[in-house]
XYZ file of C-alpha atoms in Angstrom:
765
model
C -8.308 -1.576 56.857
C -6.126 1.522 57.388
C -5.926 4.858 55.563
C -3.042 7.244 54.883
C -2.446 10.707 53.439
C 0.944 11.422 51.789
C 0.778 15.161 52.561
C -1.689 18.053 52.820
C -2.017 21.671 51.576
C -0.350 24.167 53.925
C -1.689 27.577 52.893
C -5.051 27.098 54.625
C -8.576 27.203 53.160
C -8.466 31.024 52.846
C -4.683 31.335 52.259
C -4.065 32.237 55.895
C -0.370 31.312 55.707
C 0.166 33.406 52.558
C -1.103 36.559 54.247
C 0.822 35.844 57.448
C 4.073 35.351 55.495
C 3.654 38.526 53.468
C 2.781 40.528 56.576
C 5.940 39.219 58.259
C 8.137 39.922 55.231
C 6.747 43.467 55.033
C 7.593 44.059 58.686
C 3.938 44.444 59.667
C 3.884 41.483 62.045
C 6.321 39.589 64.237
C 7.885 36.153 63.987
C 5.652 35.098 66.883
C 2.571 36.225 64.946
C 3.665 34.098 61.973
C 4.366 31.076 64.178
C 0.926 31.415 65.797
C -0.847 31.330 62.411
C 1.255 28.314 61.373
C 0.530 26.440 64.610
C -3.207 27.070 64.265
C -3.150 25.764 60.681
C -1.220 22.630 61.627
C -3.581 21.918 64.513
C -6.601 22.347 62.240
C -5.140 20.066 59.551
C -4.244 17.275 61.976
C -7.656 17.436 63.653
C -9.412 17.396 60.267
C -7.560 14.227 59.234
C -8.191 12.560 62.576
C -11.908 13.427 62.402
C -12.035 11.981 58.860
C -10.828 8.654 60.225
C -7.326 8.740 58.715
C -5.010 6.404 60.625
C -1.614 7.424 59.227
C -1.567 11.227 59.461
C 1.566 12.997 58.171
C 3.537 15.605 60.103
C 6.489 17.731 58.972
C 4.720 18.291 55.644
C 3.892 21.845 56.723
C 6.473 24.385 55.532
C 6.989 28.135 55.711
C 8.345 28.026 52.161
C 9.335 24.616 50.769
C 9.911 21.095 52.089
C 13.246 20.702 50.273
C 14.482 23.947 51.822
C 13.351 22.509 55.168
C 15.569 19.481 54.521
C 18.472 21.799 53.650
C 17.929 23.578 56.966
C 17.790 20.263 58.854
C 21.139 19.281 57.313
C 22.717 22.690 57.951
C 23.602 22.929 54.242
C 23.497 26.742 54.156
C 25.560 28.329 51.353
C 28.338 30.526 52.833
C 26.978 33.735 51.267
C 24.176 33.879 53.851
C 26.624 34.308 56.726
C 25.138 31.574 58.910
C 27.529 30.727 61.755
C 25.837 27.674 63.206
C 23.097 26.895 65.702
C 19.396 26.433 65.000
C 18.494 28.034 61.668
C 16.087 30.940 62.147
C 13.784 32.871 59.843
C 16.472 35.365 58.737
C 18.715 32.685 57.241
C 15.811 30.512 56.054
C 14.033 33.264 54.136
C 17.305 34.696 52.785
C 17.982 31.326 51.164
C 14.457 31.299 49.724
C 14.098 34.936 48.657
C 17.536 36.528 48.787
C 18.145 39.745 50.679
C 19.529 43.214 50.003
C 23.079 41.955 49.537
C 22.929 38.379 48.223
C 20.705 36.500 45.752
C 18.338 33.658 46.573
C 19.090 30.020 45.878
C 17.865 28.574 42.598
C 14.200 27.669 42.346
C 12.908 25.040 39.940
C 9.846 22.883 39.328
C 9.092 19.921 41.601
C 9.134 17.080 39.065
C 6.310 17.707 36.552
C 4.143 19.892 38.811
C 3.635 23.653 39.095
C 5.094 23.584 42.611
C 8.622 25.013 42.908
C 11.363 23.921 45.274
C 14.592 25.569 46.388
C 17.522 23.637 44.913
C 20.215 22.666 47.451
C 23.744 23.892 46.585
C 26.282 21.282 47.649
C 29.957 20.459 47.321
C 32.785 18.613 49.045
C 33.391 21.490 51.482
C 29.875 21.598 52.957
C 29.944 20.898 56.687
C 26.614 19.271 57.461
C 25.098 19.617 60.925
C 21.737 19.023 62.583
C 20.533 22.626 62.347
C 16.738 22.438 62.347
C 14.679 20.273 64.681
C 11.418 21.030 62.883
C 10.496 17.379 62.183
C 10.726 16.430 65.857
C 9.084 19.620 67.095
C 6.065 19.148 64.842
C 5.694 15.497 65.826
C 5.684 16.511 69.507
C 3.269 19.355 68.769
C 0.756 16.955 67.191
C 1.206 14.429 69.979
C 0.449 17.116 72.573
C -2.826 17.704 70.729
C -3.654 13.999 70.988
C -2.855 13.196 67.359
C -0.355 10.439 66.527
C 1.422 11.245 63.262
C 3.869 9.817 60.756
C 6.809 12.250 60.475
C 7.777 12.776 56.825
C 11.345 13.403 55.640
C 12.730 13.930 52.152
C 14.717 10.714 51.660
C 18.515 11.073 51.703
C 19.094 9.826 48.158
C 16.347 11.927 46.586
C 17.658 14.963 48.471
C 21.074 14.565 46.881
C 19.698 13.748 43.422
C 17.596 16.926 43.528
C 20.610 19.051 44.486
C 23.193 20.765 42.296
C 26.911 21.473 42.627
C 27.402 24.849 44.296
C 28.956 27.715 42.373
C 32.668 27.082 41.999
C 32.277 23.307 42.405
C 33.094 21.176 39.363
C 29.820 20.558 37.506
C 30.775 16.877 37.281
C 31.013 16.577 41.061
C 29.160 13.424 42.154
C 26.527 14.598 44.608
C 25.903 11.054 45.835
C 29.445 11.051 47.188
C 28.013 13.151 50.036
C 25.700 10.351 51.160
C 27.931 9.262 54.030
C 28.132 12.873 55.218
C 24.376 13.424 55.457
C 23.365 10.014 56.824
C 24.687 10.808 60.333
C 22.263 13.763 60.435
C 19.401 11.519 59.307
C 20.338 9.123 62.112
C 20.129 11.945 64.647
C 16.696 12.998 63.386
C 15.403 9.404 63.435
C 16.794 8.826 66.930
C 15.085 11.989 68.186
C 11.789 10.909 66.612
C 12.055 7.474 68.221
C 12.803 9.064 71.579
C 9.744 11.292 71.154
C 7.572 8.197 70.667
C 7.158 7.938 66.890
C 6.226 4.441 65.717
C 6.176 5.180 61.967
C 8.370 7.362 59.761
C 7.910 8.205 56.080
C 10.805 8.833 53.696
C 9.753 10.458 50.422
C 11.974 9.072 47.651
C 10.183 10.293 44.500
C 13.326 10.101 42.354
C 12.800 6.330 42.276
C 10.269 6.869 39.482
C 12.962 8.436 37.266
C 15.225 6.589 34.812
C 18.084 5.844 37.228
C 21.258 3.933 36.456
C 22.591 1.109 38.577
C 24.961 3.454 40.472
C 22.065 5.610 41.653
C 19.922 2.609 42.563
C 22.844 1.213 44.569
C 22.877 4.456 46.569
C 19.375 3.636 47.857
C 20.521 0.185 48.955
C 23.620 1.635 50.619
C 21.703 4.425 52.362
C 19.028 2.256 53.924
C 21.540 -0.447 54.890
C 23.455 2.258 56.762
C 20.248 3.502 58.421
C 18.948 0.008 59.253
C 20.124 -0.209 62.853
C 18.876 3.305 63.646
C 15.505 2.520 62.067
C 15.166 -0.645 64.159
C 11.962 -0.536 66.203
C 10.216 1.796 63.753
C 7.831 1.030 60.927
C 9.402 2.667 57.886
C 7.449 3.730 54.795
C 9.283 4.699 51.606
C 6.899 6.743 49.457
C 7.123 7.222 45.680
C 4.825 9.242 43.433
C 4.098 10.999 40.112
C 4.767 8.058 37.764
C 5.277 4.324 37.325
C 8.265 2.979 39.169
C 10.651 1.203 36.754
C 11.217 -2.523 37.125
C 14.804 -2.272 38.452
C 13.843 0.511 40.874
C 10.946 -1.623 42.136
C 13.356 -4.488 42.808
C 15.729 -2.124 44.619
C 12.953 -0.523 46.683
C 11.329 -3.753 47.787
C 14.709 -5.139 48.870
C 15.704 -2.137 51.028
C 16.795 -3.074 54.530
C 14.902 -1.699 57.491
C 11.889 -0.757 55.364
C 8.426 -1.975 56.376
C 6.160 -0.411 53.755
C 6.158 0.888 50.198
C 3.954 3.640 48.782
C 3.044 3.825 45.090
C 1.147 6.235 42.876
C -1.447 3.990 41.235
C -3.142 6.894 39.415
C -0.218 8.048 37.261
C 1.607 4.771 37.783
C -0.831 2.192 36.492
C 1.941 -0.110 35.251
C 3.246 -0.430 38.811
C 0.187 -2.586 39.449
C 1.701 -5.253 37.183
C 4.974 -5.188 39.149
C 3.068 -5.709 42.393
C 1.143 -8.612 40.861
C 4.472 -10.062 39.725
C 5.769 -10.229 43.282
C 5.479 -8.324 46.571
C 7.582 -8.945 49.709
C 5.753 -11.149 52.166
C 4.689 -9.471 55.389
C 5.336 -5.913 54.142
C 2.749 -3.132 53.872
C 1.516 -1.725 50.577
C 0.330 1.895 50.685
C -1.872 2.007 47.588
C -2.225 5.518 46.144
C -5.595 5.182 44.424
C -7.018 8.636 45.244
C -5.583 11.272 42.906
C -3.535 13.893 44.754
C -3.025 16.044 41.654
C -6.495 16.581 40.256
C -9.894 17.614 41.574
C -12.189 14.992 40.067
C -14.138 12.765 42.425
C -12.668 9.291 42.713
C -14.428 6.482 40.874
C -15.010 4.580 44.097
C -16.345 1.409 42.473
C -13.276 1.100 40.231
C -10.937 1.836 43.166
C -12.569 -0.852 45.312
C -12.010 -3.401 42.542
C -8.319 -2.429 42.340
C -7.925 -2.567 46.119
C -9.610 -5.962 46.371
C -7.227 -7.359 43.788
C -4.273 -5.879 45.696
C -5.609 -7.292 48.963
C -5.581 -10.716 47.338
C -1.843 -10.266 46.694
C -0.564 -8.629 49.892
C -3.332 -9.484 52.368
C -5.997 -7.105 53.694
C -4.102 -6.493 56.931
C -1.088 -5.282 54.954
C -2.970 -2.999 52.552
C -3.335 0.718 53.331
C -5.530 3.024 51.222
C -3.667 6.213 50.359
C -3.486 9.250 48.102
C -1.338 9.023 44.979
C 0.896 11.855 46.252
C 0.656 14.825 48.593
C -2.610 16.759 48.391
C -0.445 19.888 48.267
C -1.148 19.916 44.527
C -4.918 20.196 44.807
C -7.340 22.797 46.191
C -8.245 22.682 49.882
C -12.007 22.334 50.429
C -15.013 22.227 48.120
C -17.199 23.548 50.957
C -15.739 27.017 50.320
C -16.996 27.041 46.716
C -20.236 29.019 46.736
C -20.407 29.904 43.033
C -19.854 26.552 41.308
C -23.110 25.140 40.000
C -24.338 21.967 41.643
C -23.785 19.711 38.634
C -20.079 20.538 38.245
C -19.607 20.591 42.018
C -20.916 17.013 42.223
C -18.099 15.912 39.912
C -15.321 17.284 42.150
C -13.299 16.409 45.253
C -10.779 18.816 46.803
C -8.304 17.834 49.534
C -10.893 17.746 52.328
C -13.189 15.561 50.221
C -10.309 13.269 49.316
C -9.802 12.537 53.013
C -13.389 11.272 53.075
C -12.843 9.231 49.891
C -9.723 7.558 51.296
C -11.505 6.626 54.491
C -14.646 5.458 52.638
C -12.529 3.122 50.497
C -10.739 1.752 53.561
C -14.051 1.105 55.311
C -15.560 -0.511 52.209
C -12.623 -2.883 51.960
C -13.105 -3.771 55.619
C -16.749 -4.641 54.931
C -18.302 -1.367 56.165
C -19.326 0.172 52.850
C -21.257 3.447 53.006
C -23.831 2.539 50.350
C -25.352 6.038 50.185
C -21.939 7.641 49.656
C -21.026 5.122 46.956
C -24.409 5.581 45.233
C -23.991 9.377 45.146
C -20.498 8.928 43.729
C -21.781 6.595 40.972
C -24.563 9.074 40.107
C -22.052 11.931 39.823
C -19.867 9.921 37.436
C -22.896 9.001 35.311
C -23.932 12.667 35.222
C -20.535 13.770 33.993
C -20.458 11.160 31.232
C -23.879 12.127 29.890
C -23.837 15.904 30.425
C -24.348 17.855 27.150
C -22.159 20.695 28.454
C -19.056 18.474 28.163
C -19.145 17.912 24.392
C -19.041 20.401 21.489
C -19.152 18.569 18.175
C -17.841 21.538 16.134
C -14.775 21.834 18.381
C -14.055 18.121 18.137
C -14.274 18.237 14.329
C -11.934 21.250 14.141
C -9.374 19.541 16.381
C -9.607 16.290 14.400
C -8.943 18.243 11.186
C -5.527 19.304 12.514
C -4.089 15.872 11.755
C -1.893 15.693 8.686
C -0.187 19.099 9.016
C 2.712 20.197 11.191
C 1.568 23.864 11.057
C 4.798 25.700 10.301
C 5.049 29.288 9.135
C 5.854 29.591 5.435
C 9.276 31.285 5.759
C 12.278 30.620 7.977
C 13.004 32.624 11.099
C 15.937 34.630 9.711
C 13.799 35.896 6.817
C 11.028 36.793 9.242
C 13.389 38.614 11.618
C 14.664 40.758 8.717
C 11.096 41.689 7.762
C 10.228 42.450 11.391
C 13.296 44.628 11.910
C 12.372 46.757 8.895
C 8.978 47.345 10.465
C 9.967 47.685 14.137
C 13.387 49.386 13.740
C 14.710 48.166 17.099
C 18.237 48.858 18.422
C 20.843 46.178 19.099
C 20.085 44.494 22.456
C 16.432 45.586 22.521
C 14.898 45.819 25.979
C 11.508 44.535 27.053
C 9.743 43.015 30.055
C 7.864 39.741 30.274
C 4.330 41.102 30.641
C 2.972 41.876 34.095
C 3.735 44.904 36.268
C 3.154 45.140 40.045
C -0.331 44.265 41.205
C -0.976 47.037 43.713
C -3.492 46.933 46.561
C -5.567 49.543 44.720
C -5.566 47.508 41.512
C -6.668 44.379 43.312
C -9.434 46.385 45.012
C -10.748 47.616 41.649
C -10.910 44.096 40.210
C -12.499 42.728 43.383
C -15.173 45.438 43.485
C -15.958 44.994 39.805
C -16.442 41.248 40.248
C -18.686 41.953 43.238
C -20.748 44.464 41.169
C -19.770 47.278 43.533
C -18.512 49.452 40.676
C -19.869 49.778 37.147
C -18.194 48.488 34.007
C -17.449 52.086 32.947
C -15.725 52.763 36.281
C -13.747 49.546 35.963
C -12.612 50.263 32.391
C -11.633 53.818 33.358
C -9.517 52.550 36.290
C -7.786 49.896 34.199
C -7.063 52.376 31.400
C -5.482 54.733 33.937
C -3.281 51.902 35.214
C -2.243 50.941 31.678
C -1.405 54.567 30.898
C 0.741 54.757 34.045
C 2.634 51.592 33.069
C 3.117 52.768 29.465
C 4.442 56.175 30.567
C 6.803 54.528 33.062
C 8.264 52.277 30.350
C 8.695 55.248 28.024
C 10.471 57.189 30.780
C 12.740 54.207 31.372
C 13.320 54.062 27.586
C 12.288 50.422 27.193
C 12.065 49.469 23.523
C 9.148 47.013 23.305
C 6.403 47.757 25.804
C 3.735 45.770 27.626
C 0.438 47.007 29.037
C 1.186 45.495 32.466
C -1.844 43.161 32.588
C -3.788 45.160 35.217
C -7.033 43.436 34.181
C -5.633 40.000 35.072
C -5.290 38.368 38.452
C -3.684 35.282 36.935
C -2.378 34.549 33.428
C -4.285 31.264 33.066
C -7.413 32.123 35.026
C -7.943 35.250 32.894
C -8.090 33.273 29.647
C -10.015 30.372 31.102
C -12.755 32.762 32.251
C -13.302 33.732 28.625
C -13.124 30.274 27.049
C -15.958 27.769 26.967
C -15.387 24.408 28.672
C -13.832 26.000 31.785
C -15.183 26.376 35.328
C -13.774 28.558 38.107
C -13.494 28.438 41.846
C -13.639 31.164 44.486
C -11.133 29.626 46.888
C -9.514 26.822 44.886
C -6.015 28.094 45.657
C -2.920 25.911 45.218
C 0.593 26.813 46.376
C 3.104 27.451 43.600
C 6.051 28.605 45.732
C 6.536 30.470 49.003
C 3.452 32.615 49.520
C 2.548 32.535 45.820
C -0.755 30.760 45.196
C -2.586 30.125 41.942
C -6.208 29.240 41.302
C -6.161 26.686 38.473
C -9.214 26.680 36.208
C -11.125 23.436 35.783
C -11.333 22.157 32.205
C -14.490 20.044 32.220
C -15.486 20.115 28.529
C -14.521 20.950 24.957
C -12.767 24.325 24.634
C -13.568 27.191 22.269
C -13.301 31.014 22.171
C -16.719 32.713 21.992
C -15.257 36.210 21.402
C -11.936 38.176 21.449
C -10.261 38.194 24.863
C -7.397 40.723 24.800
C -7.828 42.843 21.679
C -9.524 45.756 23.447
C -6.836 46.133 26.109
C -3.915 45.606 23.709
C -5.187 48.160 21.186
C -5.969 50.587 24.011
C -2.370 50.311 25.210
C -0.951 50.617 21.682
C -2.932 53.840 21.179
C -1.028 55.387 24.107
C 2.445 55.011 22.550
C 4.299 55.014 19.264
C 6.576 52.206 20.489
C 5.715 48.557 19.769
C 3.203 47.176 22.278
C 3.165 43.428 22.874
C -0.116 41.560 22.764
C 0.023 39.215 25.751
C -1.402 35.697 25.578
C -0.938 32.465 27.492
C -0.069 29.508 25.283
C -2.140 26.327 25.011
C 0.357 24.029 26.747
C 0.654 26.371 29.730
C -3.124 26.787 30.012
C -3.351 22.980 29.963
C -0.554 22.320 32.459
C -1.737 25.028 34.865
C -5.338 23.835 34.915
C -7.133 20.904 36.459
C -7.669 18.949 33.240
C -10.517 16.629 32.284
C -9.500 12.965 32.338
C -12.096 11.590 29.910
C -9.946 12.277 26.822
C -6.178 12.409 26.156
C -4.462 15.617 27.279
C -3.165 16.326 23.766
C -6.714 16.493 22.400
C -7.636 19.127 24.962
C -4.428 21.009 24.171
C -5.215 21.126 20.443
C -8.637 22.573 21.246
C -7.033 25.334 23.335
C -4.491 25.967 20.557
C -7.272 26.642 18.066
C -8.871 29.127 20.468
C -5.564 30.989 20.958
C -4.997 30.933 17.163
C -8.228 32.891 16.709
C -7.016 35.456 19.257
C -3.573 35.815 17.650
C -5.110 36.507 14.257
C -7.541 39.069 15.706
C -4.650 40.878 17.439
C -2.729 41.007 14.174
C -5.768 42.404 12.323
C -6.070 45.073 15.034
C -2.533 46.305 14.326
C -0.559 44.575 17.072
C 2.825 43.742 15.508
C 4.435 41.910 18.448
C 2.483 39.089 20.098
C 3.815 37.091 23.050
C 2.376 33.603 23.569
C 3.741 32.460 26.922
C 4.642 28.798 27.274
C 6.012 29.062 30.797
C 4.903 25.518 31.607
C 5.954 23.622 28.489
C 8.976 22.033 30.195
C 6.991 21.402 33.348
C 4.703 18.928 31.579
C 7.576 16.808 30.298
C 6.959 13.204 31.423
C 9.400 11.916 34.011
C 10.221 8.791 32.003
C 12.333 9.282 28.874
C 10.311 6.743 26.893
C 7.263 9.054 27.086
C 8.968 12.389 26.413
C 9.181 12.436 22.605
C 5.422 12.001 22.194
C 4.674 14.815 24.670
C 7.149 17.228 23.070
C 5.751 16.472 19.633
C 2.166 17.454 20.477
C 3.150 20.265 22.862
C 5.394 22.003 20.308
C 2.835 21.344 17.567
C 0.149 23.021 19.710
C 2.280 26.165 20.007
C 2.893 26.304 16.262
C -0.845 25.987 15.578
C -1.438 29.269 17.445
C 0.627 31.445 15.095
C 0.896 29.558 11.805
C -1.352 32.056 10.027
C 0.392 35.367 10.821
C 2.424 37.496 8.403
C 6.227 37.515 8.375
C 6.203 41.051 9.788
C 4.309 39.982 12.919
C 6.853 39.064 15.572
C 5.879 36.080 17.748
C 7.485 35.922 21.194
C 7.237 33.181 23.783
C 8.395 32.980 27.384
C 9.524 30.098 29.607
C 10.507 30.134 33.265
C 11.990 28.136 36.138
C 12.737 24.741 34.697
C 15.737 22.918 33.310
C 15.544 23.668 29.576
C 18.875 22.292 28.446
C 17.534 18.825 27.713
C 14.714 20.108 25.478
C 16.555 22.865 23.598
C 15.934 21.226 20.215
C 12.201 21.208 20.902
C 12.388 24.886 21.899
C 14.053 25.605 18.562
C 11.340 23.543 16.856
C 8.653 25.835 18.312
C 9.831 28.289 15.632
C 9.082 31.430 17.661
C 10.728 34.634 16.464
C 11.905 35.554 19.987
C 12.061 33.567 23.212
C 12.570 35.086 26.649
C 13.675 32.546 29.201
C 14.655 32.301 32.873
C 18.411 32.345 33.318
C 19.725 34.400 36.229
C 18.472 32.466 39.254
C 19.718 29.162 37.875
C 23.342 30.395 37.679
C 23.004 30.862 33.916
C 22.790 27.119 33.227
C 20.958 27.932 30.020
C 24.068 29.526 28.532
C 25.984 26.256 28.836
C 23.839 24.869 25.984
C 25.158 27.525 23.641
C 28.719 27.114 24.915
C 28.414 23.487 23.893
C 27.676 24.456 20.307
C 23.893 24.598 19.961
C 23.034 27.171 17.305
C 19.972 29.311 17.958
C 19.045 31.579 15.067
C 15.927 33.236 16.520
C 15.854 36.128 18.953
C 16.540 35.145 22.543
C 16.405 36.963 25.870
C 17.913 34.980 28.748
C 16.743 36.782 31.905
C 19.277 39.271 33.274
C 17.887 39.432 36.817
C 15.727 37.392 39.189
C 12.310 38.926 39.793
C 11.350 36.491 42.567
C 13.744 38.225 44.932
C 13.329 41.771 46.308
C 17.020 42.381 45.636
C 17.827 45.148 43.098
C 20.763 44.270 40.784
C 23.257 46.960 39.831
C 23.914 48.169 36.290
C 27.347 46.577 36.439
C 25.967 43.202 37.526
C 23.426 43.184 34.692
C 26.052 44.321 32.160
C 28.281 41.451 33.303
C 25.424 39.008 32.686
C 24.810 40.434 29.211
C 28.515 40.116 28.387
C 28.397 36.436 29.334
C 25.497 36.046 26.926
C 27.336 37.889 24.153
C 30.178 35.399 24.519
C 27.889 32.625 23.231
C 25.087 34.425 21.351
C 25.105 36.803 18.390
C 24.450 40.421 19.314
C 21.771 40.767 16.636
C 19.574 38.059 18.240
C 20.073 38.939 21.916
C 17.309 40.651 23.896
C 17.592 42.162 27.384
C 14.784 41.413 29.854
C 14.072 40.209 33.409
C 13.610 36.521 34.196
C 9.835 36.672 34.497
C 6.798 38.934 34.999
C 6.858 41.656 37.655
C 3.441 41.207 39.284
C 4.810 39.931 42.620
C 7.204 42.865 43.084
C 6.699 46.420 44.354
C 7.278 49.512 42.212
C 10.033 50.539 44.655
C 11.884 47.414 43.498
C 10.797 47.361 39.838
C 11.664 50.953 38.897
C 15.350 50.924 39.916
C 15.872 47.368 38.633
C 14.483 48.229 35.177
C 16.398 51.521 35.158
C 19.625 49.579 35.767
C 18.664 47.002 33.122
C 18.153 49.663 30.441
C 21.355 51.433 31.488
C 23.294 48.172 31.132
C 21.881 47.592 27.639
C 22.806 51.135 26.570
C 26.295 50.789 28.025
C 26.925 47.641 26.010
C 25.460 49.134 22.841
C 28.072 51.886 23.101
C 30.834 49.366 23.713
C 29.718 47.257 20.751
C 29.515 50.337 18.504
C 33.006 51.527 19.484
C 34.431 48.039 18.898
C 33.432 48.071 15.229
């Protein structure tokens, strides 16, 4: 019985790649230094999988930034603005596409399906001249082979690559991206031929778009693509991998009929209905890669249940044709539980990070082959029994409060236009008010202060004094820049979700449970293991401290319940919506305490609301109903004069705009600039939005500083479709990842652009 891993985390157990990337970008180390760190990480990962007994070990899943960007580099699909003239794509071009540079912006970044991972969206059109411009897949296969490790090279499948792309700027938005299939397939043939020549016996194509609701034209593209590749694939075992959801019936029929394909991979954790399709018929003699170990959560696998599932599958496809696998890449989980020195033993026994999941996969494969590790299985059963019976999981008062929410839709008593009038009388803001999203740069000194406080190296008084000084600096800077609604900069927070989770009951935290979000950006998701409540106020002290330093409105900064949920590792013993309602009640308490303390503007970020949208349309209405309801619960009790903001970033919002309106926030700030202002197309098409709205005027994930004229041009485009009295001016997102040398001039130009347009609007009256 064989075992397989779809993909593995790349940052390293101590974020080695993150620090190497940032050192390289800052000019403190060379390209060779970066490549050395990357090679050491790859070698360690391959050896770890081999030592764990994994038979089908992936290669080409390592990336310096993003696997979709790697595919773009392989295909030579570099947008003209980066000045690439051909040849092997190097770091300069690669990182310019990912991050932008001093003269041109980065490519769009958006969420990878319904995860918190971000990918760089390919920009394509009929004029793109594809060429084989990165040999990374072959080089990494050879690198592993030289180390004595046979791997399965992984490529983003050709159809999914095109379906995840967008028409480049200037290309008709109705351009059919799949029309480029015949232009990219020759490059895929070259890559496959090189892999065969290097000795590869297996190859994995990731085609995750097969789990989406695809029409017959898109499904036909899969049949056409693999028919075209069939002769090149001859002599190879070919795995087509799907993940993140059930595969629809028609897509299953298409997939299992693809020519040249030997094996099919399915997510059987989030795709439980796929099991029924397999039972209904599976191609004779083909391999089934059964994703029974969860690649997206950190709970230990229920080994006994998984063995039962695998035995039933073996009865359908045959034991020799069944491969035990992860549900998706382990990129979405933390690296190694061994590094967690502060988790208590009970909670630790309930968990499995990527390294432990390798052991689980192999243990299941061995058990199915008749070599069951009885001690390992017994320990696993004991851990599951412990979690079910632990008193720390259940809080009866919280469950009663959440159950009492049923029967009300929790809407504020007056409509948004009435509230905005009341708020304007109190706040007296100018037309096109300026603000930022919340965080300011997290300096080395600031990180040192937080680290030393957590390590008890400085006293609480010293910590509070240092944080107050940082807040004062940020407040004074915003006043000097003449920003209208201020933020305190969040110097006390390392992460917007972790900060709140640390102060809520029902959460546990890791020391090194880092997960890649994009590029070098890593997050440390909290673990929601039990019922959630708020023992005491979380932000009131810092918000009131900041407000006391200025006469301008100071935003109270909170993370919303849906975002806390979607950016955490969530318990699986109750429906997600029940956990979300519990978090909503905790945030509601905080909102009302902020209002009582005199904070008149409160931002409740829902950056991840769109991210959690189910991939299948049939499941989306239910999710949006409880997600939007959860947000409304948080602020239903505030006065009309209290202005509620929310923020969303880096997703495609156009298809959920009515749900965004239904959130009933007074003001929404939303990513706009990096996605070529797609958001504005909703309003051009006639959607009426009566609340305040601030589509981002510049991209904060790039070091590039936009000019006043560029920002003014963006604001003018917004004014063409939005009323001036509802439009706000703000960046795309928080500023924590930027340096002050970038933030200060960018915000100065933003405020100047707003003032310029105020004058123009006043003179046009």
